[in-house]
Amino acid sequence: MIAAMLNAPTVLQRCEDLARCTEEPGRITRRFATPALARARQLVAGWMRQAGLEPRLDAIGNLIGRREGSGPTLLLGSHLDTVRDGGRYDGALGVIVALAVAERVGQRDLPFALEIAAFADEEGARFGTAFLGSALLAGRVSARWLEHRDREGVRLADALDAWGGDSSALDAPPRRDLLGYLEVHIEQGPVLVEANMPVGVVDSIAGQMRAFVTFTGTAAHAGTTPMGSRRDALAAAAEWIGAVERVGRETAGLVATVGDVEVAPGAANVVPGSAVVSLDVRHADDGARNAAVQTLHALATAAAAARGVEIVWAQAHATASVPCDPRLTAQLAECARMVTGVEVPRVCSGAGHDAVMLGEVAPVGMLFVRCAGGISHHPAEAVTEEDVAVAIEVTASLVEELALERV
Amino acid sequence: MIAAMLNAPTVLQRCEDLARCTEEPGRITRRFATPALARARQLVAGWMRQAGLEPRLDAIGNLIGRREGSGPTLLLGSHLDTVRDGGRYDGALGVIVALAVAERVGQRDLPFALEIAAFADEEGARFGTAFLGSALLAGRVSARWLEHRDREGVRLADALDAWGGDSSALDAPPRRDLLGYLEVHIEQGPVLVEANMPVGVVDSIAGQMRAFVTFTGTAAHAGTTPMGSRRDALAAAAEWIGAVERVGRETAGLVATVGDVEVAPGAANVVPGSAVVSLDVRHADDGARNAAVQTLHALATAAAAARGVEIVWAQAHATASVPCDPRLTAQLAECARMVTGVEVPRVCSGAGHDAVMLGEVAPVGMLFVRCAGGISHHPAEAVTEEDVAVAIEVTASLVEELALERV
């Protein structure tokens, strides 16, 4: 029924081939500026040539394959790096589906050049950077990042130069020739599984705020300190962790998470003197997110004050929500409706993606593919051939649609 | 006004001298079967001789000084070991006050023998044992304990034998000659500070239950997993930590503490998959304690079930409440009233003491001394000369009273 069914098994096989490019035998670990990533890049470069694209490396080590055409450039792609002990599909799937799309549109003349990007660093798993690869195309590589060091103490700039990149050429101007950027990515969440849909169209990438809140009370003997004489840092923190969950549930579209708590002294027979609590808050609407954060700040203060506990609120970072391009997104949704026969879900991406950076210089559109159990960043990541076939078909349809409207 | 005022400065000076017997320069650390504890024991042995007591070592390394007398034996004392980085007074004060009492009653004939015990291990800071020193007198040394190993892998029995003890002689019968056991100890809590009283009489030593409760949900991406799709182990644990505090506050005489939480994976951007939570519950009344524990078990189950989370409840240990001897306790309270001119507080000890073991073989009485800020197990432990003088006076009065009633 869907012609691209023929391609989906090859896409999955190629993701499998990439999984064997790893820093750690038995796991999938492919971080920035490593030999494992270079091997993966080499495989993809070969596939690019097969698809009629001319591969090149840029200064940060992104692999970009280009097929010339008249007019501006349509960019498709995703990233090739992974987290430590990650999965086969986060990033890689988007690159390989883009290649399948390029093969699908074949050698016929398009009213735009076609490029496929395999970004060298999206996860930041080695140097703690955010979207380093795609940042180069947006002219947003921070000079500070060059000084970041990995766990072994290696400087980012030195690792890059030793790996064939050029740390002196990272201040290139942003790309201004892009007609648009399209990215296919596994959802990394359960929404499509729960909706029983193969793909979903991304409306926006959520803005997020990360903070660490330190509750400080007084450590005391658990046996000899009456309840009324305590300044229990963890009890205050626990009330607030409950509030984070409640505010998350009560605010439509919000996700609010406490992922970690560090208790000190951290002994069963000692009333906690301090608790450091992480907070991660995301929403498609920055105003709604900021309002939720303000509410949570007030609730932390109140939970602490009720116990004579003090808090210090340290915001680690905050990024604004990135809307996908309304027109591209509507076209993507229409293509998905044509291919699947139903309206597919419109979702807000709670995870960040290279589209955040490309959104600075081009209209962006993103298609999510259902992934088993919503699992990502884990060896158990899985997708089905059928869903991948749908993703290829939808993306190829959109490319053809974009070609038609420019003729 | 109080004659023992003369002795209190010497008591404090001796605690200071003992503090210099330490495994770690700059800290007070004096654990079982260490050269530091042997040096402290040697100092105390000298002071025993000065007070007219004949010192001896038993098989576990307790130092016991004896002055013969007709009839049974009245035992006074406490322990000489400390936790790592502990204070000057926890344990040591009780031993040195007992010496001051022995000097006070002088060389006159008493209708009982007088012994002072300086126990070798109450804290269990090296081998995780409970009241090891006093357990020997109660015939309660467990053969299992001999196989315990310290952090360096040294076996308890080997450490003891190398230190001059005798691991083959720990199954001695319990002491059956004891008229009673009296122990002076810092309170380790804020009750006397808050009541503005120098000393308090211990009614009982609380029973306690320790458990570790594991909440298991599903780790998930904090950005992409909607609130309604989560099985957040920490959110369930946090609701329960709040319940522990609430039940503790609402139940008279109960202390209930969560001292530690270990979250996994423990990353700010991951919904927690598991949380291991410690629980410590103490009460003078075992029935009240057991009822509270049952309530808390039900609340943990409910907090977990509400989120599709599972719990495993692992009880680490439970000990029954130990009542002090009603008659000795009443006499101690009367002596305290005579010395201070007011009714002193009757308290339940939330911490365990050697009196727990001695309670198996003798009537026990305990006197608490106010300590600054309720702080213990910390270099900041402090007592005042005035309060120590009261403790000496009260204890000496009781010894004289016991002598009078036997004549």
PDB file of N, CA, C and O in Angstrom, chain B residues 15 107 132 159 169 233:
ATOM      1  N   CYS B  15      37.419  15.070  80.707  1.00  0.00           N
ATOM      2  CA  CYS B  15      36.785  14.813  79.395  1.00  0.00           C
ATOM      3  C   CYS B  15      37.654  15.405  78.280  1.00  0.00           C
ATOM      4  O   CYS B  15      37.790  14.824  77.195  1.00  0.00           O
ATOM      5  N   GLN B 107      36.014   6.765 101.405  1.00  0.00           N
ATOM      6  CA  GLN B 107      36.470   5.425 101.781  1.00  0.00           C
ATOM      7  C   GLN B 107      35.581   4.775 102.828  1.00  0.00           C
ATOM      8  O   GLN B 107      35.891   3.708 103.338  1.00  0.00           O
ATOM      9  N   LEU B 132      27.916  -3.469  72.487  1.00  0.00           N
ATOM     10  CA  LEU B 132      28.766  -4.656  72.572  1.00  0.00           C
ATOM     11  C   LEU B 132      29.408  -4.789  73.955  1.00  0.00           C
ATOM     12  O   LEU B 132      29.462  -5.882  74.526  1.00  0.00           O
ATOM     13  N   ALA B 159      40.278  -8.333  65.613  1.00  0.00           N
ATOM     14  CA  ALA B 159      40.630  -7.024  66.156  1.00  0.00           C
ATOM     15  C   ALA B 159      40.660  -7.083  67.683  1.00  0.00           C
ATOM     16  O   ALA B 159      41.572  -6.548  68.329  1.00  0.00           O
ATOM     17  N   ALA B 169      36.114 -15.948  75.135  1.00  0.00           N
ATOM     18  CA  ALA B 169      35.550 -15.899  76.497  1.00  0.00           C
ATOM     19  C   ALA B 169      34.355 -14.959  76.573  1.00  0.00           C
ATOM     20  O   ALA B 169      34.081 -14.352  77.602  1.00  0.00           O
ATOM     21  N   ALA B 233       8.405   7.413  41.185  1.00  0.00           N
ATOM     22  CA  ALA B 233       8.723   6.800  42.478  1.00  0.00           C
ATOM     23  C   ALA B 233       8.966   7.854  43.554  1.00  0.00           C
ATOM     24  O   ALA B 233       8.564   7.683  44.713  1.00  0.00           O
TER      25      ALA B 233
END
